[in-house]
Short mmCIF file of C-alpha atoms and ligand atoms in Angstrom, two decimals:
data_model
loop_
_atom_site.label_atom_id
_atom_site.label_comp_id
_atom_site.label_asym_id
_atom_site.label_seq_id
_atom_site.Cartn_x
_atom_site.Cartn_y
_atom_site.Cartn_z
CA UNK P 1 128.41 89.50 125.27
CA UNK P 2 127.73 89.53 121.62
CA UNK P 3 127.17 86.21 119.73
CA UNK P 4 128.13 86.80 115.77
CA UNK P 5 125.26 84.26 114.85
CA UNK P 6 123.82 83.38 111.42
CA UNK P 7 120.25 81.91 111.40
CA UNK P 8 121.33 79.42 108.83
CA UNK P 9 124.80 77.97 110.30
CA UNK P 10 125.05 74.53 112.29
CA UNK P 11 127.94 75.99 113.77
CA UNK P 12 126.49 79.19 115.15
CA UNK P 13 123.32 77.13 116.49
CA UNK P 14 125.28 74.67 118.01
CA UNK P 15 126.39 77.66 120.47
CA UNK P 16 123.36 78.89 121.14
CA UNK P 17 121.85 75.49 121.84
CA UNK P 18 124.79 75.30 124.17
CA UNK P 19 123.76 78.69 125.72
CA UNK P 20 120.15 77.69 126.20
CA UNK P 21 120.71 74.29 127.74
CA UNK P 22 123.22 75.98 130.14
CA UNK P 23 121.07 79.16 131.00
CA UNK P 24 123.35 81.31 129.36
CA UNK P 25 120.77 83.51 126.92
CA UNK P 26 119.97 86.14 128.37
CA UNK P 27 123.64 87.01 128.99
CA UNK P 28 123.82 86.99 125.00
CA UNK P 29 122.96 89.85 122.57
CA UNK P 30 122.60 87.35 118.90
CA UNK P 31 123.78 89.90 116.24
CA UNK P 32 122.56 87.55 112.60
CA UNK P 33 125.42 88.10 110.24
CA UNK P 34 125.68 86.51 106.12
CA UNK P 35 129.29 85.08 105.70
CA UNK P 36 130.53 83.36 103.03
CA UNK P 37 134.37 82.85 101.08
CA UNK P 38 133.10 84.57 98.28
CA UNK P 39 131.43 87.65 99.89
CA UNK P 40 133.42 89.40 102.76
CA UNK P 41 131.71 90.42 105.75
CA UNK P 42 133.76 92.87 106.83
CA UNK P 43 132.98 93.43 111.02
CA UNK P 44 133.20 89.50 110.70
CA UNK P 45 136.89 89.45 109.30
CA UNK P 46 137.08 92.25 112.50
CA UNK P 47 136.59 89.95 115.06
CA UNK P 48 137.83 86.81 113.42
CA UNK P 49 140.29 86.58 110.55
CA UNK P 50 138.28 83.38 109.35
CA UNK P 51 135.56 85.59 108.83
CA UNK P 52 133.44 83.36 109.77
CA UNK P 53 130.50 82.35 112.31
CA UNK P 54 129.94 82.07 115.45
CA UNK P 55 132.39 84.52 117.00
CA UNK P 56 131.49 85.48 120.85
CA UNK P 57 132.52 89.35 121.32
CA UNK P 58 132.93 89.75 125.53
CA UNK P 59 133.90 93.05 126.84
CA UNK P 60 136.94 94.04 127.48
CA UNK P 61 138.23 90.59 126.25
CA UNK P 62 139.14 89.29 123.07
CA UNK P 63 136.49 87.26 120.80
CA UNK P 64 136.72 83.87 120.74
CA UNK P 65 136.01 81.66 117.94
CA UNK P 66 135.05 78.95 117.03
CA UNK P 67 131.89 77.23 117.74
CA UNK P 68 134.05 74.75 119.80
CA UNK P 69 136.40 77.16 122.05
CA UNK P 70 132.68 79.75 122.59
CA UNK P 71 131.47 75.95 123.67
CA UNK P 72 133.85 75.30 125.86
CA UNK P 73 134.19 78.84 127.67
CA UNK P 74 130.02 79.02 127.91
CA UNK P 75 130.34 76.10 129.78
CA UNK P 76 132.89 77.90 132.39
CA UNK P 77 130.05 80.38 133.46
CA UNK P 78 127.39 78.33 135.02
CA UNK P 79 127.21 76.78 137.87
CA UNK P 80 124.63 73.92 136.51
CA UNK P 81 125.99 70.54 135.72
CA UNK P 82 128.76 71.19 133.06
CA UNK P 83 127.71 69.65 129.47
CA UNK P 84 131.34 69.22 128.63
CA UNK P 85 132.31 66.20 130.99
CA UNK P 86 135.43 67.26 133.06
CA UNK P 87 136.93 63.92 133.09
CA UNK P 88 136.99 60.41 132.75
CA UNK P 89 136.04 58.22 129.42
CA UNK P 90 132.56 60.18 129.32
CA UNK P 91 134.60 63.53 128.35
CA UNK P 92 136.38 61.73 125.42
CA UNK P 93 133.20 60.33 124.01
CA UNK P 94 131.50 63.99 124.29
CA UNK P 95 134.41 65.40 122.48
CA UNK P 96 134.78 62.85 120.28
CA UNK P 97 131.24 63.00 118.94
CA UNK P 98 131.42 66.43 119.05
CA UNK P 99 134.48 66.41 116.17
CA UNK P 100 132.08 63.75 114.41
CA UNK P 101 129.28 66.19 114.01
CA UNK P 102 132.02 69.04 113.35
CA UNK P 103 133.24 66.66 110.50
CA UNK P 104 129.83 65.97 109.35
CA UNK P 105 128.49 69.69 109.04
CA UNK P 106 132.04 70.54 107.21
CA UNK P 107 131.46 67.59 104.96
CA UNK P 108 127.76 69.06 104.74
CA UNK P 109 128.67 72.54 103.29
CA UNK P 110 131.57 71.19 100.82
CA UNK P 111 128.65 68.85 99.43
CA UNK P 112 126.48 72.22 99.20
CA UNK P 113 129.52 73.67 97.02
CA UNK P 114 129.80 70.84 94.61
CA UNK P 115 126.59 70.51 93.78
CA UNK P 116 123.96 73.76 94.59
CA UNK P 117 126.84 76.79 95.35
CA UNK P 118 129.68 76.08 92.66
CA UNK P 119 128.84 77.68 89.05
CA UNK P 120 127.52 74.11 87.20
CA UNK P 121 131.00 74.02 84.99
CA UNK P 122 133.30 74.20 88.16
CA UNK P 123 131.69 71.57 89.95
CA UNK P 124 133.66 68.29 90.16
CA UNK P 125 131.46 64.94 90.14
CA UNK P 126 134.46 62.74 92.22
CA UNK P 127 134.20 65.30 95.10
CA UNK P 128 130.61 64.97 94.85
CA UNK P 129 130.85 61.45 95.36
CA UNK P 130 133.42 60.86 97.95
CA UNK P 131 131.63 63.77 100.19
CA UNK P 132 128.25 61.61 99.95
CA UNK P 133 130.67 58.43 100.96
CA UNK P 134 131.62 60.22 103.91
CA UNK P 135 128.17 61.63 104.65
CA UNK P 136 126.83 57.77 104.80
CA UNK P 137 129.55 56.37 106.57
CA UNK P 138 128.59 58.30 109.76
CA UNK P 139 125.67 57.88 109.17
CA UNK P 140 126.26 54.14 109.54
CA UNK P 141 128.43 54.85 112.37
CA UNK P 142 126.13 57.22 114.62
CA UNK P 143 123.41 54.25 114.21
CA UNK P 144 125.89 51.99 116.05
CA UNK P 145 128.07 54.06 118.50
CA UNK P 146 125.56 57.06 119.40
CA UNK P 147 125.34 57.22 123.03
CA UNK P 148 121.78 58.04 123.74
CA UNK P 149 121.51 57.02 126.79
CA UNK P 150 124.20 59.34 128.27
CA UNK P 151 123.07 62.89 129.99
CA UNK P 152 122.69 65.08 127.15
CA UNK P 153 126.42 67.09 126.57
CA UNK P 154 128.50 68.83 123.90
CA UNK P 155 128.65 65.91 121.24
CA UNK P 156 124.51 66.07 121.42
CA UNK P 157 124.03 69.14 121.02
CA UNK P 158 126.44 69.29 118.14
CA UNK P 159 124.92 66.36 116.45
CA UNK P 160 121.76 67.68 116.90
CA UNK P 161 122.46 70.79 115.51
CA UNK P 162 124.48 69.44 112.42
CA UNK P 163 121.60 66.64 111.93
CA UNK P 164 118.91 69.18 111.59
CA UNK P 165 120.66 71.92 109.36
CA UNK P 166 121.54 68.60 106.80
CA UNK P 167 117.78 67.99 106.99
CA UNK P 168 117.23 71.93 106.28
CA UNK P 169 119.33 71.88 103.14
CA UNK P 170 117.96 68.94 101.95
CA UNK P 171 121.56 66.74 102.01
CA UNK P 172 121.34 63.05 101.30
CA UNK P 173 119.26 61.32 104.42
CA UNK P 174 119.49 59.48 107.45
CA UNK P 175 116.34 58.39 108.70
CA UNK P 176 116.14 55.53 106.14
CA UNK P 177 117.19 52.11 107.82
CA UNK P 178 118.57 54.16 110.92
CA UNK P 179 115.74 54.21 113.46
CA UNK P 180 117.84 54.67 116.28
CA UNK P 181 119.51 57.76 115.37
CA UNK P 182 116.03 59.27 113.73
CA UNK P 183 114.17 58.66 117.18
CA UNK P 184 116.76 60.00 118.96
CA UNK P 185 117.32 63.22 117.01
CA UNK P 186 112.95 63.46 117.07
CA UNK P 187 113.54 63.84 120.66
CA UNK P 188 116.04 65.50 120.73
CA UNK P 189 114.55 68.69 118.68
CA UNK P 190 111.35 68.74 120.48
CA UNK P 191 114.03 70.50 124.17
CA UNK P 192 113.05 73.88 124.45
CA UNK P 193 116.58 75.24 123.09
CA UNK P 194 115.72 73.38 119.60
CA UNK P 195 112.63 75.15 119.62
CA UNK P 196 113.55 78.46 120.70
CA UNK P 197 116.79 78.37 117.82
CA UNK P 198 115.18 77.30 114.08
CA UNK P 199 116.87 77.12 111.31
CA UNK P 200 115.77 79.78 108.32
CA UNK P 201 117.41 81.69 105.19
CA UNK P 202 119.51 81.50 102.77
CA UNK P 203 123.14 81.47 101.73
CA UNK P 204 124.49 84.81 100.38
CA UNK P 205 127.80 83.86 97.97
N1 LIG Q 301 134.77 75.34 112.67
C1 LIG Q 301 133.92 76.49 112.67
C2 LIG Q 301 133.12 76.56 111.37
C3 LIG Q 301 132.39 77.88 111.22
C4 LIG Q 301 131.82 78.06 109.82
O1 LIG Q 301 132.24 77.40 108.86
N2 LIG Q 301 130.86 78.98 109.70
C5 LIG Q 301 130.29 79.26 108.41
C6 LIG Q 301 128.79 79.50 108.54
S1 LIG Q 301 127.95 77.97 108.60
C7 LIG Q 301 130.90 80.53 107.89
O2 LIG Q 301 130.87 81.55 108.53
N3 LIG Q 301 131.47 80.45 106.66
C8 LIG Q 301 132.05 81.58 106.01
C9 LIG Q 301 133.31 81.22 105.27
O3 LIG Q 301 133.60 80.02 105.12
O4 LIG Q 301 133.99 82.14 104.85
C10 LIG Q 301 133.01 76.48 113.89
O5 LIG Q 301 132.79 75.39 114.44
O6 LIG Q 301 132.57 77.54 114.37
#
């Protein structure tokens, strides 16, 4: 299978975090790929009419897309424990902190626009604003609710991912007066699949 990656995407990492922690890799050819709204990629838009990244290309089957559904269908071809609980409260809290960090890298890159990716004149200071709100309020809420002591699943991995790529691009902070989440994430990137997956580049508009 093919994984339409980008070496700078939360989303795209996410998956191959997933991959690693579920033995997956070496079933995975990672093909790096620049996408952005304002600069088709064109065997992106091919595969996905998003354009955008991750897409997983499987033979003789269509892609799938996004970083969510290639998630969710990794987790269908090993036979190791599955890191999307199949039932009970522990699969809602998984999910659920999965669409947190989904919300938070989303909140992440429409930040980037309004203040690094817009042309200075178009940017619009109230957007700016209520994005950073947002950005601090889960922040807040991760410190509280984060469920660290769980097996490691979906929603970790996620947050992990999205945690470290706001770190990369230099979005407002965490670690300030939120020890819990900042050991946890410390931790966290030190598993082999952080390791083996960094972050690097830039966007391409
Ligand atoms: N919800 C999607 C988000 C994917 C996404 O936004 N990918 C970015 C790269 S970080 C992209 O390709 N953006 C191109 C665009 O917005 O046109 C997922 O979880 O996979």
């Amino acid at each position: 299978m093919k994984l339409l990656y980008q070496t700078h995407s939360p989303y795209a990492r996410k998956v191959l975090v997933f991959a690693h922690e579920a033995g997956l890799t070496a079933r995975l050819e990672v093909v790096h790929h620049e996408t952005s709204p304002t600069l088709r990629n064109d065997a992106v838009f091919a595969e996905n009419p998003l354009g955008k990244v991750p897409v997983l290309v499987r033979p003789g089957l269509t892609p799938l897309f996004d970083s969510d559904v290639i998630c969710a269908y990794l987790d269908t071809l090993h036979d190791g424990r599955k890191l999307i609980p199949e039932e009970g409260e522990a699969r809602w809290r998984a999910l659920r902190l999965q669409a947190v960090a989904q919300g938070l890298s989303d909140t992440g890159i429409a930040l980037r626009w309004e203040t690094v990716r817009r042309p200075q004149m178009l940017r619009y200071a109230p957007l700016q604003d209520g994005y950073t709100q947002k950005l601090i309020a889960t922040y807040d809420w991760l410190e509280r609710e984060l469920d660290i002591d769980a097996p490691i699943h979906v929603g970790h991995i996620a947050l992990a991912t999205c945690l470290s790529w706001l770190e990369f691009r230099e979005l407002p902070g965490f670690r300030a007066e939120r020890p819990r989440l900042t050991q946890w994430l410390d931790a966290f990137a030190a598993r082999r699949s952080m390791r083996a997956t960094p972050l690097s580049g830039e966007t391409h508009d």
